[in-house]
PDB file of C-alpha atoms in Angstrom:
ATOM      1  CA  MET A  28       6.298 -19.907  -1.874  1.00 53.00           C
ATOM      2  CA  PRO A  29       5.662 -17.615   1.143  1.00 66.00           C
ATOM      3  CA  VAL A  30       5.239 -13.936   0.387  1.00 75.00           C
ATOM      4  CA  ASP A  31       8.215 -11.840   1.470  1.00 81.00           C
ATOM      5  CA  SER A  32       6.423  -8.757   2.781  1.00 83.00           C
ATOM      6  CA  ILE A  33       8.013  -5.339   2.487  1.00 83.00           C
ATOM      7  CA  ASN A  34       9.468  -4.068   5.743  1.00 84.00           C
ATOM      8  CA  PRO A  35       8.371  -0.416   5.972  1.00 84.00           C
ATOM      9  CA  ALA A  36      11.129   0.385   8.454  1.00 84.00           C
ATOM     10  CA  GLY A  37      13.807  -0.501   5.913  1.00 84.00           C
ATOM     11  CA  ASP A  38      13.845  -2.690   2.806  1.00 85.00           C
ATOM     12  CA  HIS A  39      16.256  -2.689  -0.145  1.00 86.00           C
ATOM     13  CA  ARG A  40      13.361  -3.192  -2.564  1.00 85.00           C
ATOM     14  CA  VAL A  41      11.845   0.223  -1.843  1.00 85.00           C
ATOM     15  CA  SER A  42      12.956   3.779  -1.249  1.00 86.00           C
ATOM     16  CA  HIS A  43      11.381   6.155   1.264  1.00 86.00           C
ATOM     17  CA  CYS A  44      10.354   9.355  -0.493  1.00 87.00           C
ATOM     18  CA  THR A  45       8.438  12.517   0.286  1.00 88.00           C
ATOM     19  CA  ALA A  46       6.429  14.846  -1.922  1.00 89.00           C
ATOM     20  CA  GLU A  47       4.556  18.051  -1.244  1.00 90.00           C
ATOM     21  CA  LEU A  48       1.079  17.603  -2.672  1.00 90.00           C
ATOM     22  CA  ASN A  49      -1.232  20.607  -2.576  1.00 90.00           C
ATOM     23  CA  GLY A  50       0.370  21.908   0.596  1.00 86.00           C
ATOM     24  CA  ILE A  51       0.719  18.620   2.504  1.00 84.00           C
ATOM     25  CA  THR A  52       3.983  16.660   2.660  1.00 84.00           C
ATOM     26  CA  TYR A  53       3.390  12.973   2.042  1.00 85.00           C
ATOM     27  CA  HIS A  54       5.665  10.068   2.851  1.00 83.00           C
ATOM     28  CA  TYR A  55       5.510   7.199   0.370  1.00 85.00           C
ATOM     29  CA  LEU A  56       7.481   4.145  -0.689  1.00 84.00           C
ATOM     30  CA  LEU A  57       8.795   3.811  -4.238  1.00 84.00           C
ATOM     31  CA  GLY A  58       9.459   0.319  -5.519  1.00 81.00           C
ATOM     32  CA  ILE A  59      11.035  -0.654  -8.836  1.00 70.00           C
ATOM     33  CA  PRO A  60       9.655  -4.034  -9.947  1.00 66.00           C
ATOM     34  CA  GLU A  61      11.921  -6.631 -11.477  1.00 60.00           C
ATOM     35  CA  ARG A  62      10.006  -6.589 -14.733  1.00 57.00           C
ATOM     36  CA  GLY A  63       6.912  -5.115 -16.291  1.00 56.00           C
ATOM     37  CA  TYR A  64       5.719  -1.708 -15.192  1.00 57.00           C
ATOM     38  CA  ARG A  65       7.762   1.452 -14.865  1.00 59.00           C
ATOM     39  CA  ALA A  66       7.415   1.824 -11.112  1.00 56.00           C
ATOM     40  CA  THR A  67       5.285   0.851  -8.164  1.00 61.00           C
ATOM     41  CA  ILE A  68       4.234   3.463  -5.618  1.00 59.00           C
ATOM     42  CA  PHE A  69       3.143   2.307  -2.184  1.00 59.00           C
ATOM     43  CA  LEU A  70       1.252   5.372  -1.020  1.00 55.00           C
ATOM     44  CA  VAL A  71      -0.213   5.491   2.456  1.00 46.00           C
ATOM     45  CA  LEU A  72      -3.843   5.948   1.488  1.00 40.00           C
ATOM     46  CA  THR A  73      -4.787   7.293   4.851  1.00 40.00           C
ATOM     47  CA  PRO A  74      -2.445  10.090   3.864  1.00 42.00           C
ATOM     48  CA  ARG A  75      -3.128  12.766   6.431  1.00 43.00           C
ATOM     49  CA  ALA A  76      -3.051  10.189   9.201  1.00 43.00           C
ATOM     50  CA  LEU A  77       0.615   9.476   8.465  1.00 42.00           C
ATOM     51  CA  ALA A  78       1.658  12.523   6.472  1.00 44.00           C
ATOM     52  CA  GLU A  79       4.914  14.169   7.496  1.00 44.00           C
ATOM     53  CA  ASP A  80       3.058  17.294   8.634  1.00 45.00           C
ATOM     54  CA  ALA A  81      -0.407  15.873   9.275  1.00 47.00           C
ATOM     55  CA  PRO A  82      -2.491  18.804  10.518  1.00 43.00           C
ATOM     56  CA  ARG A  83      -4.604  18.656  13.642  1.00 45.00           C
ATOM     57  CA  VAL A  84      -7.438  20.362  11.848  1.00 42.00           C
ATOM     58  CA  PRO A  85     -10.506  22.010  13.369  1.00 44.00           C
ATOM     59  CA  PRO A  86     -13.925  20.810  12.124  1.00 46.00           C
ATOM     60  CA  GLU A  87     -14.193  23.557   9.516  1.00 45.00           C
ATOM     61  CA  SER A  88     -11.038  22.203   7.827  1.00 75.00           C
ATOM     62  CA  LEU A  89     -12.155  18.590   7.571  1.00 82.00           C
ATOM     63  CA  SER A  90     -12.266  18.964   3.785  1.00 79.00           C
ATOM     64  CA  LEU A  91      -8.552  18.106   3.936  1.00 84.00           C
ATOM     65  CA  TYR A  92      -9.725  14.543   4.597  1.00 89.00           C
ATOM     66  CA  GLY A  93     -12.275  14.343   1.792  1.00 93.00           C
ATOM     67  CA  LEU A  94     -12.079  11.827  -1.031  1.00 95.00           C
ATOM     68  CA  LYS A  95     -11.830  14.564  -3.651  1.00 96.00           C
ATOM     69  CA  ARG A  96      -8.833  16.052  -1.884  1.00 94.00           C
ATOM     70  CA  ALA A  97      -7.183  12.628  -1.765  1.00 93.00           C
ATOM     71  CA  ALA A  98      -7.886  12.154  -5.486  1.00 95.00           C
ATOM     72  CA  ASP A  99      -6.398  15.539  -6.290  1.00 96.00           C
ATOM     73  CA  ASP A 100      -3.301  14.745  -4.247  1.00 93.00           C
ATOM     74  CA  ILE A 101      -2.751  11.472  -6.106  1.00 94.00           C
ATOM     75  CA  LYS A 102      -3.100  13.295  -9.417  1.00 96.00           C
ATOM     76  CA  GLU A 103      -0.464  15.782  -8.268  1.00 95.00           C
ATOM     77  CA  LEU A 104       1.906  12.981  -7.245  1.00 93.00           C
ATOM     78  CA  ALA A 105       1.514  11.410 -10.680  1.00 93.00           C
ATOM     79  CA  ARG A 106       2.300  14.763 -12.289  1.00 95.00           C
ATOM     80  CA  GLN A 107       5.429  15.177 -10.204  1.00 94.00           C
ATOM     81  CA  LEU A 108       6.563  11.682 -11.158  1.00 90.00           C
ATOM     82  CA  GLY A 109       5.953  12.362 -14.840  1.00 91.00           C
ATOM     83  CA  ALA A 110       3.152   9.803 -15.154  1.00 90.00           C
ATOM     84  CA  THR A 111       0.331  10.771 -17.479  1.00 93.00           C
ATOM     85  CA  GLN A 112      -1.511   7.492 -16.894  1.00 93.00           C
ATOM     86  CA  ILE A 113      -1.518   5.205 -13.879  1.00 93.00           C
ATOM     87  CA  ILE A 114      -2.901   1.962 -12.517  1.00 93.00           C
ATOM     88  CA  LEU A 115      -4.279   2.294  -8.976  1.00 94.00           C
ATOM     89  CA  GLY A 116      -4.980  -0.259  -6.292  1.00 94.00           C
ATOM     90  CA  GLY A 117      -6.103   0.051  -2.698  1.00 93.00           C
ATOM     91  CA  HIS A 118      -7.560  -1.673   0.338  1.00 95.00           C
ATOM     92  CA  ASP A 119     -10.237  -0.380   2.735  1.00 94.00           C
ATOM     93  CA  TRP A 120     -10.089   3.444   2.628  1.00 93.00           C
ATOM     94  CA  GLY A 121      -7.492   3.069  -0.095  1.00 92.00           C
ATOM     95  CA  GLY A 122     -10.069   1.117  -2.088  1.00 95.00           C
ATOM     96  CA  ALA A 123     -12.628   3.879  -1.606  1.00 96.00           C
ATOM     97  CA  ILE A 124     -10.089   6.439  -2.787  1.00 95.00           C
ATOM     98  CA  VAL A 125      -9.022   4.669  -5.977  1.00 96.00           C
ATOM     99  CA  TYR A 126     -12.615   4.633  -7.233  1.00 98.00           C
ATOM    100  CA  ARG A 127     -12.865   8.377  -6.589  1.00 98.00           C
ATOM    101  CA  VAL A 128      -9.598   9.090  -8.388  1.00 97.00           C
ATOM    102  CA  ALA A 129     -11.083   7.373 -11.420  1.00 98.00           C
ATOM    103  CA  LEU A 130     -14.245   9.495 -11.133  1.00 98.00           C
ATOM    104  CA  TRP A 131     -12.509  12.836 -10.607  1.00 98.00           C
ATOM    105  CA  HIS A 132      -9.626  12.246 -13.009  1.00 98.00           C
ATOM    106  CA  PRO A 133     -10.801   9.706 -15.599  1.00 96.00           C
ATOM    107  CA  ARG A 134      -8.002  10.479 -18.065  1.00 96.00           C
ATOM    108  CA  LEU A 135      -5.377   9.662 -15.453  1.00 96.00           C
ATOM    109  CA  VAL A 136      -6.466   6.182 -14.354  1.00 96.00           C
ATOM    110  CA  THR A 137      -6.435   3.376 -16.923  1.00 95.00           C
ATOM    111  CA  HIS A 138      -7.132   0.413 -14.599  1.00 96.00           C
ATOM    112  CA  LEU A 139      -7.871  -0.036 -10.915  1.00 96.00           C
ATOM    113  CA  PHE A 140      -8.259  -2.766  -8.339  1.00 96.00           C
ATOM    114  CA  SER A 141      -9.776  -2.736  -4.890  1.00 97.00           C
ATOM    115  CA  VAL A 142      -9.388  -5.301  -2.132  1.00 97.00           C
ATOM    116  CA  CYS A 143     -12.413  -5.633   0.189  1.00 97.00           C
ATOM    117  CA  THR A 144     -13.967  -2.262  -0.691  1.00 98.00           C
ATOM    118  CA  PRO A 145     -16.863  -2.355  -3.177  1.00 98.00           C
ATOM    119  CA  TYR A 146     -17.789   0.608  -5.337  1.00 98.00           C
ATOM    120  CA  SER A 147     -20.433   2.923  -3.931  1.00 97.00           C
ATOM    121  CA  PRO A 148     -21.636   5.447  -6.522  1.00 97.00           C
ATOM    122  CA  PRO A 149     -22.140   9.126  -5.694  1.00 97.00           C
ATOM    123  CA  SER A 150     -25.592  10.060  -4.459  1.00 95.00           C
ATOM    124  CA  LYS A 151     -27.747  13.047  -5.386  1.00 94.00           C
ATOM    125  CA  HIS A 152     -29.536  13.020  -2.029  1.00 95.00           C
ATOM    126  CA  PHE A 153     -27.783  13.193   1.316  1.00 96.00           C
ATOM    127  CA  LYS A 154     -28.708  11.086   4.326  1.00 96.00           C
ATOM    128  CA  PRO A 155     -26.484  10.874   7.411  1.00 96.00           C
ATOM    129  CA  LEU A 156     -24.904   7.557   8.257  1.00 97.00           C
ATOM    130  CA  GLU A 157     -27.118   7.323  11.345  1.00 97.00           C
ATOM    131  CA  TYR A 158     -30.098   6.867   9.021  1.00 97.00           C
ATOM    132  CA  TYR A 159     -28.585   3.869   7.229  1.00 96.00           C
ATOM    133  CA  VAL A 160     -27.493   2.247  10.487  1.00 97.00           C
ATOM    134  CA  LYS A 161     -30.848   2.724  12.265  1.00 96.00           C
ATOM    135  CA  GLN A 162     -32.817   1.552   9.229  1.00 96.00           C
ATOM    136  CA  GLY A 163     -30.776  -1.640   9.125  1.00 96.00           C
ATOM    137  CA  LEU A 164     -29.393  -0.816   5.677  1.00 95.00           C
ATOM    138  CA  LEU A 165     -25.773  -0.607   6.858  1.00 96.00           C
ATOM    139  CA  PRO A 166     -25.696  -2.037  10.392  1.00 96.00           C
ATOM    140  CA  ASN A 167     -22.090  -3.061   9.801  1.00 97.00           C
ATOM    141  CA  PHE A 168     -21.141   0.647   9.731  1.00 97.00           C
ATOM    142  CA  ALA A 169     -22.274   1.377  13.295  1.00 97.00           C
ATOM    143  CA  TYR A 170     -18.616   1.395  14.319  1.00 96.00           C
ATOM    144  CA  GLN A 171     -18.015   4.364  12.007  1.00 96.00           C
ATOM    145  CA  LEU A 172     -20.368   6.458  14.105  1.00 96.00           C
ATOM    146  CA  LYS A 173     -18.260   5.609  17.164  1.00 95.00           C
ATOM    147  CA  LEU A 174     -15.024   6.549  15.418  1.00 95.00           C
ATOM    148  CA  ALA A 175     -16.486   9.786  14.084  1.00 94.00           C
ATOM    149  CA  ASP A 176     -17.589  10.626  17.625  1.00 94.00           C
ATOM    150  CA  GLY A 177     -13.998  10.484  18.877  1.00 92.00           C
ATOM    151  CA  GLN A 178     -13.723   6.959  20.266  1.00 92.00           C
ATOM    152  CA  LEU A 179     -10.012   6.835  19.413  1.00 92.00           C
ATOM    153  CA  ASP A 180      -9.076  10.364  20.421  1.00 86.00           C
ATOM    154  CA  SER A 181      -8.203   9.219  23.961  1.00 87.00           C
ATOM    155  CA  LEU A 182      -5.360   7.056  22.641  1.00 91.00           C
ATOM    156  CA  ILE A 183      -2.388   9.349  23.118  1.00 89.00           C
ATOM    157  CA  SER A 184       0.665   7.402  24.273  1.00 94.00           C
ATOM    158  CA  ARG A 185       2.702   5.109  22.055  1.00 94.00           C
ATOM    159  CA  ASP A 186       1.790   2.095  24.218  1.00 95.00           C
ATOM    160  CA  GLN A 187      -1.931   2.840  23.847  1.00 95.00           C
ATOM    161  CA  ILE A 188      -1.632   3.260  20.100  1.00 95.00           C
ATOM    162  CA  ARG A 189       0.418   0.100  19.780  1.00 96.00           C
ATOM    163  CA  GLN A 190      -2.179  -1.840  21.781  1.00 97.00           C
ATOM    164  CA  PHE A 191      -4.878  -0.520  19.463  1.00 96.00           C
ATOM    165  CA  LEU A 192      -2.944  -1.536  16.336  1.00 96.00           C
ATOM    166  CA  ASN A 193      -2.205  -4.961  17.794  1.00 97.00           C
ATOM    167  CA  GLY A 194      -5.888  -5.464  18.490  1.00 97.00           C
ATOM    168  CA  ILE A 195      -7.221  -4.118  15.217  1.00 96.00           C
ATOM    169  CA  PHE A 196      -4.838  -6.469  13.413  1.00 95.00           C
ATOM    170  CA  GLY A 197      -6.329  -9.484  15.153  1.00 95.00           C
ATOM    171  CA  GLY A 198      -4.746  -9.816  18.595  1.00 97.00           C
ATOM    172  CA  ARG A 199      -6.845 -11.941  20.946  1.00 96.00           C
ATOM    173  CA  GLY A 200      -7.087 -12.123  24.740  1.00 97.00           C
ATOM    174  CA  PRO A 201      -6.688 -15.173  27.014  1.00 96.00           C
ATOM    175  CA  LYS A 202     -10.429 -15.893  26.838  1.00 96.00           C
ATOM    176  CA  GLY A 203     -10.842 -14.953  23.184  1.00 95.00           C
ATOM    177  CA  GLU A 204     -11.397 -11.252  23.844  1.00 96.00           C
ATOM    178  CA  TYR A 205     -11.024  -9.055  20.786  1.00 95.00           C
ATOM    179  CA  ALA A 206     -10.522  -5.388  19.997  1.00 96.00           C
ATOM    180  CA  PHE A 207     -13.158  -4.535  17.417  1.00 96.00           C
ATOM    181  CA  ASP A 208     -16.841  -5.061  16.831  1.00 95.00           C
ATOM    182  CA  THR A 209     -18.818  -3.608  13.919  1.00 96.00           C
ATOM    183  CA  GLN A 210     -21.585  -2.545  16.305  1.00 94.00           C
ATOM    184  CA  ARG A 211     -19.552  -1.173  19.220  1.00 95.00           C
ATOM    185  CA  GLY A 212     -16.408  -0.066  17.465  1.00 95.00           C
ATOM    186  CA  VAL A 213     -13.085  -0.402  19.284  1.00 95.00           C
ATOM    187  CA  LEU A 214     -13.361  -2.198  22.622  1.00 96.00           C
ATOM    188  CA  LEU A 215     -10.861  -0.052  24.482  1.00 95.00           C
ATOM    189  CA  GLU A 216     -11.163  -2.007  27.712  1.00 96.00           C
ATOM    190  CA  ASN A 217      -9.820  -5.147  26.017  1.00 97.00           C
ATOM    191  CA  LEU A 218      -6.713  -3.639  24.454  1.00 96.00           C
ATOM    192  CA  PRO A 219      -4.286  -4.149  27.402  1.00 96.00           C
ATOM    193  CA  ILE A 220      -4.997  -7.908  27.709  1.00 97.00           C
ATOM    194  CA  LEU A 221      -4.617  -8.946  24.085  1.00 97.00           C
ATOM    195  CA  HIS A 222      -1.894 -11.342  22.993  1.00 97.00           C
ATOM    196  CA  PRO A 223       0.344 -10.329  20.054  1.00 97.00           C
ATOM    197  CA  THR A 224      -1.275 -10.523  16.650  1.00 96.00           C
ATOM    198  CA  THR A 225      -0.041 -13.226  14.300  1.00 94.00           C
ATOM    199  CA  LEU A 226      -0.729 -11.131  11.195  1.00 93.00           C
ATOM    200  CA  VAL A 227       1.890  -8.413  11.650  1.00 92.00           C
ATOM    201  CA  ASP A 228       5.446  -8.878  12.900  1.00 92.00           C
ATOM    202  CA  GLU A 229       6.659  -6.937  15.914  1.00 93.00           C
ATOM    203  CA  GLY A 230       8.960  -4.672  13.911  1.00 92.00           C
ATOM    204  CA  THR A 231       6.213  -3.569  11.548  1.00 92.00           C
ATOM    205  CA  LEU A 232       3.797  -2.996  14.416  1.00 94.00           C
ATOM    206  CA  ASN A 233       6.380  -0.855  16.201  1.00 94.00           C
ATOM    207  CA  TYR A 234       6.997   1.142  13.034  1.00 91.00           C
ATOM    208  CA  TYR A 235       3.289   1.869  12.611  1.00 91.00           C
ATOM    209  CA  ALA A 236       2.971   2.886  16.261  1.00 93.00           C
ATOM    210  CA  ASP A 237       5.921   5.259  15.918  1.00 91.00           C
ATOM    211  CA  GLN A 238       4.327   6.942  12.915  1.00 86.00           C
ATOM    212  CA  TYR A 239       0.858   7.324  14.425  1.00 88.00           C
ATOM    213  CA  VAL A 240       2.092   8.675  17.749  1.00 88.00           C
ATOM    214  CA  ARG A 241       3.657  11.681  16.012  1.00 84.00           C
ATOM    215  CA  ASN A 242       0.271  13.125  15.059  1.00 79.00           C
ATOM    216  CA  GLY A 243      -2.254  11.272  17.202  1.00 82.00           C
ATOM    217  CA  MET A 244      -5.365   9.283  16.291  1.00 86.00           C
ATOM    218  CA  GLN A 245      -7.634  12.242  15.542  1.00 84.00           C
ATOM    219  CA  ASN A 246      -6.346  12.303  11.986  1.00 83.00           C
ATOM    220  CA  LEU A 247      -7.458   8.714  11.426  1.00 86.00           C
ATOM    221  CA  SER A 248     -10.880   9.464  12.921  1.00 89.00           C
ATOM    222  CA  ASN A 249     -11.341  12.435  10.594  1.00 90.00           C
ATOM    223  CA  TRP A 250     -11.910  10.107   7.656  1.00 91.00           C
ATOM    224  CA  TYR A 251     -15.212   9.146   9.294  1.00 94.00           C
ATOM    225  CA  ARG A 252     -16.266  12.786   9.760  1.00 94.00           C
ATOM    226  CA  VAL A 253     -16.412  13.913   6.137  1.00 94.00           C
ATOM    227  CA  ARG A 254     -19.401  12.027   4.779  1.00 95.00           C
ATOM    228  CA  GLU A 255     -21.375  15.216   4.103  1.00 95.00           C
ATOM    229  CA  GLN A 256     -18.302  16.940   2.681  1.00 94.00           C
ATOM    230  CA  ASN A 257     -17.818  14.063   0.239  1.00 96.00           C
ATOM    231  CA  PHE A 258     -21.473  14.303  -0.754  1.00 97.00           C
ATOM    232  CA  GLN A 259     -21.227  18.045  -1.425  1.00 96.00           C
ATOM    233  CA  ASP A 260     -18.053  17.614  -3.460  1.00 96.00           C
ATOM    234  CA  GLU A 261     -19.502  14.810  -5.556  1.00 97.00           C
ATOM    235  CA  LEU A 262     -22.514  16.815  -6.654  1.00 97.00           C
ATOM    236  CA  GLN A 263     -20.060  18.287  -9.171  1.00 96.00           C
ATOM    237  CA  LEU A 264     -19.260  14.928 -10.772  1.00 97.00           C
ATOM    238  CA  GLU A 265     -20.569  14.514 -14.284  1.00 92.00           C
ATOM    239  CA  LYS A 266     -20.997  10.731 -14.135  1.00 95.00           C
ATOM    240  CA  ASP A 267     -21.273   7.946 -11.605  1.00 97.00           C
ATOM    241  CA  THR A 268     -19.976   5.069 -13.717  1.00 98.00           C
ATOM    242  CA  ILE A 269     -16.421   3.758 -13.997  1.00 98.00           C
ATOM    243  CA  GLU A 270     -15.819   2.275 -17.412  1.00 97.00           C
ATOM    244  CA  ILE A 271     -12.137   1.322 -17.213  1.00 97.00           C
ATOM    245  CA  PRO A 272     -11.160  -2.270 -16.269  1.00 97.00           C
ATOM    246  CA  VAL A 273     -11.729  -2.838 -12.547  1.00 98.00           C
ATOM    247  CA  LEU A 274     -10.813  -5.804 -10.372  1.00 98.00           C
ATOM    248  CA  PHE A 275     -12.724  -6.238  -7.119  1.00 98.00           C
ATOM    249  CA  ILE A 276     -11.362  -8.810  -4.657  1.00 98.00           C
ATOM    250  CA  GLN A 277     -13.901  -9.697  -1.991  1.00 98.00           C
ATOM    251  CA  ALA A 278     -12.878 -10.988   1.438  1.00 98.00           C
ATOM    252  CA  THR A 279     -15.641 -13.484   2.116  1.00 98.00           C
ATOM    253  CA  GLU A 280     -15.503 -13.181   5.934  1.00 97.00           C
ATOM    254  CA  ASP A 281     -15.130  -9.397   6.134  1.00 97.00           C
ATOM    255  CA  ALA A 282     -17.580  -8.208   8.805  1.00 96.00           C
ATOM    256  CA  ALA A 283     -17.043  -4.510   8.102  1.00 96.00           C
ATOM    257  CA  LEU A 284     -17.420  -4.830   4.308  1.00 97.00           C
ATOM    258  CA  PRO A 285     -19.557  -7.956   3.825  1.00 97.00           C
ATOM    259  CA  PRO A 286     -20.057  -9.506   0.363  1.00 96.00           C
ATOM    260  CA  ALA A 287     -23.644  -8.250   0.066  1.00 96.00           C
ATOM    261  CA  MET A 288     -22.360  -4.681  -0.195  1.00 97.00           C
ATOM    262  CA  SER A 289     -20.982  -5.433  -3.666  1.00 97.00           C
ATOM    263  CA  ASN A 290     -24.329  -6.557  -5.090  1.00 97.00           C
ATOM    264  CA  GLY A 291     -25.134  -4.650  -8.254  1.00 96.00           C
ATOM    265  CA  MET A 292     -21.668  -3.203  -8.847  1.00 98.00           C
ATOM    266  CA  GLU A 293     -21.867  -4.181 -12.506  1.00 97.00           C
ATOM    267  CA  LYS A 294     -24.526  -1.507 -13.068  1.00 97.00           C
ATOM    268  CA  TYR A 295     -21.914   1.185 -12.406  1.00 98.00           C
ATOM    269  CA  VAL A 296     -18.742  -0.740 -13.292  1.00 98.00           C
ATOM    270  CA  PRO A 297     -19.471  -2.528 -16.576  1.00 98.00           C
ATOM    271  CA  ASN A 298     -15.887  -3.730 -17.083  1.00 98.00           C
ATOM    272  CA  LEU A 299     -15.740  -5.457 -13.710  1.00 98.00           C
ATOM    273  CA  ALA A 300     -13.805  -8.613 -12.823  1.00 98.00           C
ATOM    274  CA  ARG A 301     -14.572 -10.288  -9.511  1.00 98.00           C
ATOM    275  CA  LYS A 302     -12.422 -12.536  -7.388  1.00 98.00           C
ATOM    276  CA  SER A 303     -12.733 -13.630  -3.777  1.00 97.00           C
ATOM    277  CA  VAL A 304     -10.501 -14.886  -0.994  1.00 97.00           C
ATOM    278  CA  GLU A 305     -11.636 -16.743   2.114  1.00 97.00           C
ATOM    279  CA  THR A 306     -10.351 -14.258   4.645  1.00 96.00           C
ATOM    280  CA  HIS A 307     -11.451 -11.592   7.066  1.00 96.00           C
ATOM    281  CA  HIS A 308     -10.781  -7.889   6.550  1.00 96.00           C
ATOM    282  CA  TRP A 309      -6.967  -8.023   6.426  1.00 96.00           C
ATOM    283  CA  ALA A 310      -6.925 -10.066   3.242  1.00 96.00           C
ATOM    284  CA  LEU A 311      -3.508  -8.871   2.083  1.00 94.00           C
ATOM    285  CA  TRP A 312      -1.928 -10.291   5.239  1.00 93.00           C
ATOM    286  CA  GLU A 313      -4.170 -13.316   5.718  1.00 95.00           C
ATOM    287  CA  LYS A 314      -3.968 -14.609   2.149  1.00 95.00           C
ATOM    288  CA  PRO A 315      -1.242 -12.601   0.395  1.00 94.00           C
ATOM    289  CA  THR A 316      -0.434 -15.334  -2.126  1.00 95.00           C
ATOM    290  CA  ASP A 317      -4.040 -15.582  -3.279  1.00 97.00           C
ATOM    291  CA  VAL A 318      -4.547 -11.810  -3.442  1.00 96.00           C
ATOM    292  CA  ASN A 319      -1.304 -11.279  -5.356  1.00 94.00           C
ATOM    293  CA  ARG A 320      -2.162 -14.067  -7.777  1.00 96.00           C
ATOM    294  CA  HIS A 321      -5.536 -12.529  -8.578  1.00 97.00           C
ATOM    295  CA  ILE A 322      -3.981  -9.104  -9.136  1.00 95.00           C
ATOM    296  CA  LYS A 323      -1.116 -10.480 -11.236  1.00 93.00           C
ATOM    297  CA  GLU A 324      -3.344 -12.574 -13.491  1.00 96.00           C
ATOM    298  CA  TRP A 325      -5.778  -9.704 -13.984  1.00 96.00           C
ATOM    299  CA  LEU A 326      -3.042  -7.205 -14.765  1.00 93.00           C
ATOM    300  CA  GLU A 327      -1.435  -9.539 -17.276  1.00 92.00           C
ATOM    301  CA  ARG A 328      -4.758  -9.961 -19.027  1.00 94.00           C
ATOM    302  CA  VAL A 329      -5.912  -6.328 -19.120  1.00 93.00           C
ATOM    303  CA  THR A 330      -2.549  -4.671 -19.803  1.00 85.00           C
ATOM    304  CA  GLN A 331      -0.981  -7.171 -22.180  1.00 78.00           C
ATOM    305  CA  HIS A 332      -0.610  -4.509 -24.863  1.00 61.00           C
ATOM    306  CA  ASP A 333       0.769  -1.716 -22.674  1.00 60.00           C
ATOM    307  CA  ARG A 334       3.534  -2.156 -20.097  1.00 50.00           C
ATOM    308  CA  GLY A 335       4.521   1.505 -20.041  1.00 45.00           C
ATOM    309  CA  LEU A 336       2.169   2.400 -17.196  1.00 47.00           C
ATOM    310  CA  LEU A 337       3.066   3.464 -13.674  1.00 43.00           C
TER     311      LEU A 337
END
């Protein structure tokens, strides 16, 4: 059976809600499942990119985009919703965040799952990303240097932002041109010639473009500018292991987060379950049935004695 994706612009299965979390107003979707858990929250886990009042922050305020701040905001949302324990899941940056919520607030998170994003433990010694890219340790993250350097900041108009979203979601040009390369980042010159993506419908793409144009692309880029801030914050963490049940779903063809990056996760995540899907980075759109099946089967197994969780 095909997956009936939620339409963010309007869908009877979810409600659009807002919450003020530590001074920032978030927009999130609240879904009530047909059976099982108390509620499902679809939180935009690039929160200050799409927040209602996303700040255009100067460099000294980039801590607003740190992983600790995101973890604290999720804890506050849970408090406001009356949830003392939650299950968290995320993809890409959302996957990075859910691990950090579990580290910063271990009593809050009982289970977590991450699609595409492996767990990277906190480090006691800082090295800039340039070091890892030049040493060949993380060549797939060269694009992050481009984004941190402002590659997207020139995208201002709605049409430009929509072209970018169309390309990043897999739109291709007449001769196979594409929008993104892990070495060069976003190929801005190709954006105007790309055909419509087949992954995202036109209405959803328009909705995303409308949201991003309100605050610009700088807010998205800021996530790539806080590596040192995250390091400084995480020096306070008491442990680097996550001992709750964790499901990691690997996208086997993900160029940005290749399978090798998850090697050795069991050392830091002893209660780890692994699954994989034969997709590229946008696994939840490319193979939604497979991803949902893995999550559903895992949840049924690890929470069979407690269905009172958020």
